[in-house]
Coordinates of C-alpha atoms and ligand atoms in Angstrom, one line a residue:
M214 CA -18.0 14.5 -23.3
S215 CA -17.0 11.2 -24.8
G216 CA -17.7 7.7 -23.4
I217 CA -15.5 6.0 -20.8
K218 CA -12.0 5.5 -22.1
N219 CA -9.9 2.4 -21.6
I220 CA -6.6 3.7 -20.2
K221 CA -3.8 1.2 -20.6
F222 CA -1.5 1.8 -17.7
E223 CA 1.5 -0.4 -17.4
D224 CA -0.1 -3.9 -17.2
Y225 CA -3.5 -2.6 -16.1
E226 CA -6.4 -1.3 -18.1
L227 CA -8.5 1.4 -16.4
K228 CA -12.0 2.4 -17.4
C229 CA -12.0 6.1 -16.7
D230 CA -11.0 9.6 -17.9
E231 CA -7.5 10.9 -17.8
L232 CA -5.8 10.2 -14.5
T233 CA -5.0 12.8 -11.8
E234 CA -1.4 13.2 -10.7
G235 CA -2.2 11.6 -7.4
C236 CA -3.7 8.6 -9.1
K237 CA -0.7 8.1 -11.4
F238 CA 1.7 8.0 -8.5
C239 CA -0.6 5.7 -6.7
I240 CA -0.8 3.2 -9.5
L241 CA 2.9 3.2 -10.1
G242 CA 3.5 2.5 -6.4
E243 CA 5.3 5.8 -6.1
K244 CA 2.9 7.3 -3.6
L245 CA 3.8 7.3 0.1
V246 CA 0.6 6.5 1.9
L247 CA 0.8 8.6 5.1
F248 CA -1.9 7.6 7.6
I249 CA -1.7 10.6 9.8
T250 CA -4.2 9.5 12.5
G251 CA -6.9 6.8 13.0
I252 CA -9.1 9.3 14.8
C253 CA -12.3 10.2 12.9
N254 CA -15.6 11.9 14.0
R255 CA -17.7 9.7 11.6
Q256 CA -18.8 6.2 11.8
C257 CA -19.3 5.2 8.2
Y258 CA -20.7 1.6 8.1
Y259 CA -18.4 0.8 5.2
C260 CA -15.2 2.1 6.9
P261 CA -12.6 -0.6 6.1
L262 CA -9.9 0.5 8.7
S263 CA -8.4 -2.4 10.6
E264 CA -8.7 -2.7 14.4
N265 CA -5.2 -1.5 15.1
R266 CA -5.8 1.8 13.2
K267 CA -9.5 2.6 13.6
N268 CA -10.0 5.4 16.1
R269 CA -6.4 5.1 17.3
D270 CA -4.1 8.0 17.2
V271 CA -1.4 6.2 15.3
I272 CA 0.8 7.2 12.3
Y273 CA 1.8 4.8 9.5
A274 CA 4.0 5.5 6.5
N275 CA 2.8 2.8 4.1
E276 CA 2.7 -0.3 6.3
R277 CA 5.3 1.0 8.7
K278 CA 4.2 2.4 12.1
I279 CA 6.1 5.6 12.7
S280 CA 6.3 8.4 15.2
T281 CA 8.6 11.0 13.6
I282 CA 8.9 13.0 10.5
N283 CA 12.3 11.6 9.8
E284 CA 10.8 8.1 9.6
A285 CA 8.2 9.3 7.1
I286 CA 11.0 10.8 5.0
E287 CA 13.1 7.6 5.3
E288 CA 10.2 5.5 4.2
A289 CA 9.5 7.7 1.2
E290 CA 13.1 7.5 0.2
I291 CA 13.3 3.7 0.6
C292 CA 10.1 3.4 -1.6
G293 CA 11.3 5.9 -4.2
S294 CA 8.1 7.9 -3.6
K295 CA 7.3 10.8 -5.8
G296 CA 4.3 12.0 -3.9
V297 CA 2.3 11.5 -0.7
G298 CA -1.4 10.7 -0.1
I299 CA -2.4 11.8 3.4
T300 CA -5.2 9.8 4.8
G301 CA -6.7 8.6 8.1
G302 CA -9.1 8.7 10.0
N303 CA -9.6 12.3 9.4
P304 CA -6.4 14.3 8.9
I305 CA -8.0 17.6 9.7
L306 CA -8.6 16.5 13.2
K307 CA -4.8 16.6 13.6
I308 CA -4.3 19.5 11.3
D309 CA -1.1 20.8 12.9
R310 CA 0.5 17.3 12.7
T311 CA -0.7 16.9 9.2
C312 CA 0.8 20.2 8.1
K313 CA 4.1 19.6 9.9
Y314 CA 4.6 16.3 8.0
L315 CA 3.4 17.7 4.7
K316 CA 5.7 20.7 5.0
A317 CA 8.7 18.6 5.9
L318 CA 8.1 16.2 3.0
K319 CA 7.7 19.1 0.6
E320 CA 10.9 20.8 2.0
H321 CA 12.9 17.5 1.7
F322 CA 11.7 16.3 -1.7
G323 CA 11.0 19.6 -3.4
K324 CA 7.8 21.3 -4.5
D325 CA 7.2 18.7 -7.3
F326 CA 6.6 16.0 -4.6
H327 CA 2.9 15.8 -5.2
A328 CA 0.7 15.9 -2.1
H329 CA -3.0 15.0 -1.9
L330 CA -5.2 14.6 1.1
Y331 CA -8.5 12.9 1.9
T332 CA -11.0 14.5 4.3
T333 CA -14.6 15.1 5.1
L334 CA -17.0 18.0 4.8
E335 CA -15.9 19.2 8.2
I336 CA -13.1 21.0 6.5
E337 CA -13.0 24.8 7.2
E338 CA -11.3 27.8 5.9
K339 CA -8.8 27.8 8.8
H340 CA -7.7 24.3 7.8
L341 CA -7.4 25.2 4.1
K342 CA -5.2 28.2 4.9
K343 CA -2.8 25.9 6.8
L344 CA -2.8 23.2 4.1
K345 CA -2.1 25.7 1.4
E346 CA 0.7 27.1 3.4
A347 CA 2.2 23.6 3.9
G348 CA 2.0 23.0 0.1
L349 CA -1.0 20.7 -0.5
D350 CA -1.6 20.2 -4.3
E351 CA -4.9 18.2 -4.3
I352 CA -7.8 17.6 -1.9
R353 CA -10.5 14.9 -2.0
L354 CA -13.7 15.3 -0.1
H355 CA -15.9 12.5 1.2
P356 CA -19.5 13.4 1.9
R357 CA -21.7 11.3 4.3
M358 CA -23.0 8.5 2.0
E359 CA -25.7 7.7 4.6
N360 CA -27.1 11.2 4.2
L361 CA -27.3 10.8 0.5
K362 CA -29.3 7.6 0.6
D363 CA -32.9 8.0 -0.4
N364 CA -35.1 5.4 1.3
G365 CA -38.3 7.2 0.1
I366 CA -39.0 8.9 3.4
N367 CA -39.6 12.7 3.3
N368 CA -36.9 13.4 5.8
D369 CA -34.4 11.7 3.4
V370 CA -35.0 14.3 0.8
N371 CA -34.0 17.1 3.2
K372 CA -30.9 15.2 4.4
K373 CA -29.9 14.6 0.8
E374 CA -30.3 18.2 -0.2
L375 CA -28.4 19.4 2.8
E376 CA -25.5 17.1 2.2
L377 CA -25.3 17.9 -1.5
N378 CA -25.4 21.6 -0.8
K379 CA -22.8 21.3 1.9
L380 CA -20.6 19.3 -0.5
V381 CA -20.9 22.0 -3.2
E382 CA -20.2 24.8 -0.7
K383 CA -17.1 23.0 0.7
L384 CA -15.8 22.2 -2.8
K385 CA -16.0 25.8 -3.8
L386 CA -14.2 26.8 -0.6
C387 CA -11.5 24.2 -1.3
K388 CA -11.1 25.5 -4.8
Q389 CA -10.1 29.0 -3.4
Y390 CA -7.1 27.5 -1.7
I391 CA -6.1 24.2 -3.3
K392 CA -5.2 23.7 -7.0
K393 CA -7.0 20.4 -7.6
V394 CA -10.2 19.6 -5.9
G395 CA -12.2 16.4 -6.2
V396 CA -14.7 14.0 -4.6
E397 CA -13.9 10.5 -3.5
I398 CA -16.6 8.1 -2.5
P399 CA -17.3 4.3 -2.5
A400 CA -19.5 3.1 -5.3
I401 CA -22.2 1.7 -3.1
P402 CA -24.5 -0.7 -4.9
T403 CA -28.2 0.4 -4.9
M404 CA -27.1 4.0 -4.8
D405 CA -26.7 4.5 -8.5
D406 CA -29.4 7.3 -8.7
E407 CA -28.0 9.2 -5.6
I408 CA -24.4 9.1 -6.9
L409 CA -25.5 10.2 -10.4
L410 CA -27.3 13.1 -8.8
L411 CA -24.2 14.0 -6.9
V412 CA -22.1 13.9 -10.2
K413 CA -24.6 16.2 -11.9
K414 CA -24.6 18.6 -9.0
I415 CA -20.8 18.9 -8.7
N416 CA -20.5 19.1 -12.5
E417 CA -22.1 22.6 -12.2
I418 CA -19.1 24.0 -10.2
P419 CA -15.4 24.1 -11.0
V420 CA -14.4 20.7 -9.6
D421 CA -11.7 18.7 -11.2
F422 CA -12.6 15.0 -10.6
I423 CA -14.7 12.4 -8.9
N424 CA -13.2 9.0 -7.9
L425 CA -15.6 6.1 -7.4
N426 CA -13.9 3.4 -5.4
E427 CA -15.0 -0.2 -5.6
L428 CA -16.6 -1.1 -2.3
E429 CA -14.6 -3.7 -0.4
Y430 CA -15.2 -5.7 2.8
S431 CA -12.7 -6.0 5.6
E432 CA -12.7 -7.7 9.0
T433 CA -14.2 -4.6 10.5
N434 CA -17.0 -3.7 8.1
Y435 CA -18.0 -7.2 7.0
E436 CA -21.0 -7.5 9.4
E437 CA -22.3 -4.1 8.7
L438 CA -22.2 -4.7 4.9
L439 CA -23.9 -8.0 5.3
K440 CA -26.6 -6.5 7.4
R441 CA -27.4 -4.1 4.6
G442 CA -27.7 -7.0 2.1
F443 CA -24.4 -6.7 0.4
S444 CA -22.4 -9.8 -0.5
E445 CA -18.9 -10.8 -1.7
K446 CA -18.3 -10.9 -5.4
N447 CA -16.2 -14.1 -5.2
D448 CA -14.3 -16.0 -2.6
Y449 CA -10.8 -15.0 -3.7
S450 CA -11.1 -11.2 -3.3
S451 CA -12.7 -8.6 -1.0
R452 CA -14.8 -7.1 -3.7
I453 CA -18.5 -6.4 -3.0
N454 CA -21.1 -7.6 -5.6
G455 CA -22.5 -4.8 -7.8
S456 CA -20.1 -2.1 -6.8
Q457 CA -18.2 -2.1 -10.1
E458 CA -21.5 -2.1 -12.0
T459 CA -22.8 0.9 -10.0
A460 CA -19.6 2.9 -10.7
L461 CA -19.6 2.2 -14.5
N462 CA -23.3 2.7 -14.7
V463 CA -23.0 6.1 -13.0
I464 CA -20.1 7.2 -15.2
N465 CA -21.8 6.1 -18.5
N466 CA -25.2 7.6 -17.6
A467 CA -23.6 10.9 -16.4
K468 CA -21.7 11.2 -19.7
K469 CA -24.9 10.3 -21.7
D470 CA -27.0 12.9 -19.8
L471 CA -24.4 15.6 -20.2
N472 CA -24.1 15.0 -23.9
N473 CA -27.9 14.8 -24.5
N474 CA -29.0 17.6 -22.2
L475 CA -27.6 20.8 -23.6
S476 CA -29.6 22.8 -21.1
L477 CA -27.6 21.2 -18.2
K478 CA -24.7 23.4 -17.1
S479 CA -21.6 21.4 -17.9
N480 CA -18.1 21.5 -16.4
V481 CA -16.2 20.0 -19.3
N482 CA -13.1 19.6 -17.0
L483 CA -14.8 17.2 -14.6
K484 CA -12.9 13.8 -14.9
M485 CA -14.6 10.6 -13.7
H486 CA -12.6 7.7 -12.5
Y487 CA -13.4 4.2 -11.3
C488 CA -10.8 2.6 -9.0
P489 CA -11.3 -1.2 -8.8
S490 CA -10.1 -2.9 -5.7
T491 CA -8.0 -5.2 -7.8
L492 CA -6.1 -2.2 -8.9
K493 CA -5.1 -1.6 -5.2
D494 CA -4.3 -5.2 -4.5
S495 CA -2.6 -6.3 -7.7
V496 CA -1.1 -3.1 -9.2
Q497 CA -0.5 -0.4 -6.6
M498 CA 0.6 -2.7 -3.8
K499 CA 2.8 -4.8 -6.1
N500 CA 4.5 -1.7 -7.6
R501 CA 5.1 -0.2 -4.1
L502 CA 6.6 -3.5 -2.9
I503 CA 8.8 -3.7 -5.9
N504 CA 10.0 -0.1 -5.4
R505 CA 10.8 -0.8 -1.7
A506 CA 12.4 -4.1 -2.5
K507 CA 14.8 -2.5 -4.9
N508 CA 16.1 -0.3 -2.2
V509 CA 16.2 -2.8 0.7
A510 CA 17.3 -6.1 -0.9
K511 CA 20.8 -7.2 -0.3
E512 CA 23.0 -8.1 -3.3
Y513 CA 22.6 -11.8 -2.6
E514 CA 18.8 -11.6 -2.5
I515 CA 16.4 -12.0 -5.4
I516 CA 13.3 -9.8 -6.0
T517 CA 10.3 -11.6 -7.4
D518 CA 7.9 -10.2 -9.9
E519 CA 5.4 -9.7 -7.1
G520 CA 7.9 -7.5 -5.1
L521 CA 8.8 -10.1 -2.5
I522 CA 12.4 -10.9 -1.6
I523 CA 13.9 -14.4 -1.5
K524 CA 17.1 -15.4 0.3
G525 CA 18.9 -18.6 1.3
I526 CA 19.3 -19.3 5.0
V527 CA 21.7 -21.7 6.6
K528 CA 20.8 -22.1 10.3
Y529 CA 23.0 -23.6 13.1
A530 CA 22.0 -24.5 16.6
E531 CA 21.5 -21.5 18.8
G532 CA 24.8 -20.0 19.9
E533 CA 26.8 -22.1 17.5
L534 CA 28.4 -19.1 15.8
N535 CA 28.7 -16.9 18.9
Q536 CA 28.5 -18.9 22.1
N537 CA 32.1 -18.1 23.1
T538 CA 32.5 -14.4 22.3
S539 CA 36.3 -14.5 22.7
N540 CA 36.8 -16.7 19.7
V541 CA 33.8 -15.7 17.4
K542 CA 36.1 -14.7 14.6
D543 CA 37.8 -18.0 14.8
R544 CA 34.6 -19.9 15.0
V545 CA 33.2 -18.1 12.0
E546 CA 36.3 -18.5 9.9
K547 CA 36.5 -22.2 10.7
N548 CA 32.9 -22.8 10.0
D549 CA 32.5 -25.5 7.4
F550 CA 29.9 -23.7 5.4
I551 CA 31.9 -20.4 5.3
Q552 CA 35.0 -22.3 4.2
L553 CA 32.9 -23.9 1.5
L554 CA 31.9 -20.4 0.3
E555 CA 35.4 -19.1 0.6
Y556 CA 36.8 -22.1 -1.3
N557 CA 34.4 -21.1 -4.1
E558 CA 35.6 -17.5 -4.0
L559 CA 32.3 -16.3 -2.7
K560 CA 33.6 -14.7 0.5
S561 CA 33.6 -11.2 -0.9
G562 CA 31.4 -9.6 1.7
I563 CA 28.4 -9.1 -0.6
D564 CA 27.6 -12.7 -1.6
Y565 CA 26.7 -13.7 1.9
E566 CA 26.2 -12.4 5.4
V567 CA 26.6 -13.9 8.9
N568 CA 24.1 -13.2 11.6
L569 CA 26.0 -14.1 14.8
S570 CA 23.1 -13.5 17.2
K571 CA 20.9 -15.9 15.3
S572 CA 23.7 -18.3 14.2
E573 CA 22.5 -17.9 10.6
I574 CA 24.3 -17.4 7.3
Y575 CA 22.4 -15.6 4.5
L576 CA 23.2 -16.1 0.8
N577 CA 21.8 -16.2 -2.7
P578 CA 18.9 -18.8 -2.7
I579 CA 20.0 -20.2 -6.1
L580 CA 23.6 -20.7 -4.8
L581 CA 22.3 -22.3 -1.6
E582 CA 20.2 -24.7 -3.6
E583 CA 23.2 -25.6 -5.7
I584 CA 25.4 -26.1 -2.7
V585 CA 22.7 -28.3 -1.0
D586 CA 22.3 -30.4 -4.2
Y587 CA 26.1 -30.8 -4.3
L588 CA 26.1 -32.0 -0.7
K589 CA 23.4 -34.4 -1.4
E590 CA 25.0 -35.8 -4.6
T591 CA 28.4 -36.2 -3.2
G592 CA 27.6 -37.1 0.4
F593 CA 29.7 -34.3 1.4
V594 CA 29.0 -33.5 5.0
P595 CA 29.8 -30.4 7.1
E596 CA 31.0 -31.0 10.7
K597 CA 28.2 -29.2 12.4
E598 CA 24.6 -29.9 11.8
F599 CA 22.7 -27.2 10.1
S600 CA 19.4 -26.7 8.4
A601 CA 19.0 -24.9 5.0
Y602 CA 16.0 -23.3 3.6
I603 CA 14.7 -20.6 1.2
S604 CA 12.8 -17.8 2.8
E605 CA 10.4 -15.5 0.9
Y606 CA 9.4 -12.3 2.7
Y607 CA 7.8 -8.9 2.3
P608 CA 10.3 -6.0 1.9
T609 CA 8.5 -4.2 4.7
V610 CA 10.1 -3.1 8.0
D611 CA 8.9 -6.3 9.8
K612 CA 10.1 -8.5 7.0
L613 CA 7.1 -10.6 7.3
E614 CA 8.0 -14.1 6.1
I615 CA 5.3 -15.7 3.9
Q616 CA 7.0 -18.9 2.9
R617 CA 9.9 -21.1 4.1
T618 CA 11.0 -24.0 1.9
P619 CA 13.4 -26.5 3.6
L620 CA 16.2 -27.8 1.5
I621 CA 17.8 -30.2 4.1
T622 CA 15.7 -32.3 6.3
K623 CA 18.2 -34.9 7.6
K624 CA 21.5 -34.6 9.3
P625 CA 24.3 -35.5 6.8
K626 CA 26.8 -38.1 7.9
L627 CA 30.1 -37.5 6.1
N628 CA 32.9 -35.2 7.0
L629 CA 33.5 -32.0 5.2
K630 CA 37.3 -31.7 5.9
N631 CA 38.1 -35.0 4.3
R632 CA 36.3 -34.2 1.1
K633 CA 37.1 -30.4 0.9
K634 CA 39.8 -30.8 -1.7
N635 CA 37.3 -32.4 -4.1
I636 CA 35.0 -29.4 -4.2
Ligands
SF4_881 S1 -14.7 9.2 7.1 FE1 -13.2 7.6 6.4 S2 -12.0 7.1 8.2 FE2 -13.8 8.2 8.9 S3 -15.3 6.5 9.4 FE3 -15.7 7.2 7.3 S4 -14.5 5.8 6.0 FE4 -13.7 5.6 8.1

């Protein structure tokens, strides 16, 4: 085996072997993350699930809370997904639901729609039969890291042996049913030796890959990580100190040992991957947002390089555009701002949109800035007072607004109608 390769992937350089199909879709943001349940029978101290998901029987397709298969399909379509990663919680605790969603996605998008699933060593033959039948392409097992930790106590040796043996047994079982089989674990600092041992152990059986994820803190695991002596790598990310070093150390040493020790049985197909948390934050998430934004942005909106959407908003007092429903059309048509857009031949139905219930007009943010500049320069004043601002928001279902930049702060004083001809 050679040393760790630097894989240039879009704008990100990865230190690992060749990527699995599941990883490729993930990095390109083309993976639908299907969180099938928050229920889990383990209590890993490093579990990063948020309060609204942990141990709750909820379903999310990417960041969208859903309750039907159709919503999952819709989300995959909107995001241009080419595959699905089924996660939780523990998906096998809701095996029938998992298989129903998986089967429906495969039927809708075709057999090339790649599907992988994360689960624990509680997986049994009955689950695998159902998953195979539903079309699962790849499975990733997660052993109990606490059982692998060697604290120098006799009992630990037994626990470790048992857990490793169980892992090997379950991987072999998975291999009988699922095409690609791997292990996915957090790279826990101080566990270099234990993880290296695990790599050597699974290298003796036909397993396809091991993914080492950089350990991250979240609002729910922070206290537990702190208690165990872990600390943040810096104050601008959620990375844990030493995790990256552990992952790279394990991969390098495993490759060295396998190259040097010819007596060691070697599975030359075992791929080792390190997945840094920045990859999730800055590449996967960004690509997924961009893919979603491309499908949901209106023609007058702009998509940023980060996958956010920007639009211009003109806001009137509540009810201004619809307070008297009998003459809404009249009211809208006579609206100064809409007349201004019409005068500039922008009233084509795609260059702006009127939201009657909110008394808002949405349009291209650059155009709005130009109009506002024009109003300021000329002293040109619409009849009705309005505010104008640029809104930047996530292309998610809740359209979470992250920034609002006001363009007009004072009420203008001149009259639009008198100056309209001069536009
Ligand atoms: S198995 Fe996964 S979901 Fe369950 S507690 Fe551990 S990290 Fe959390």
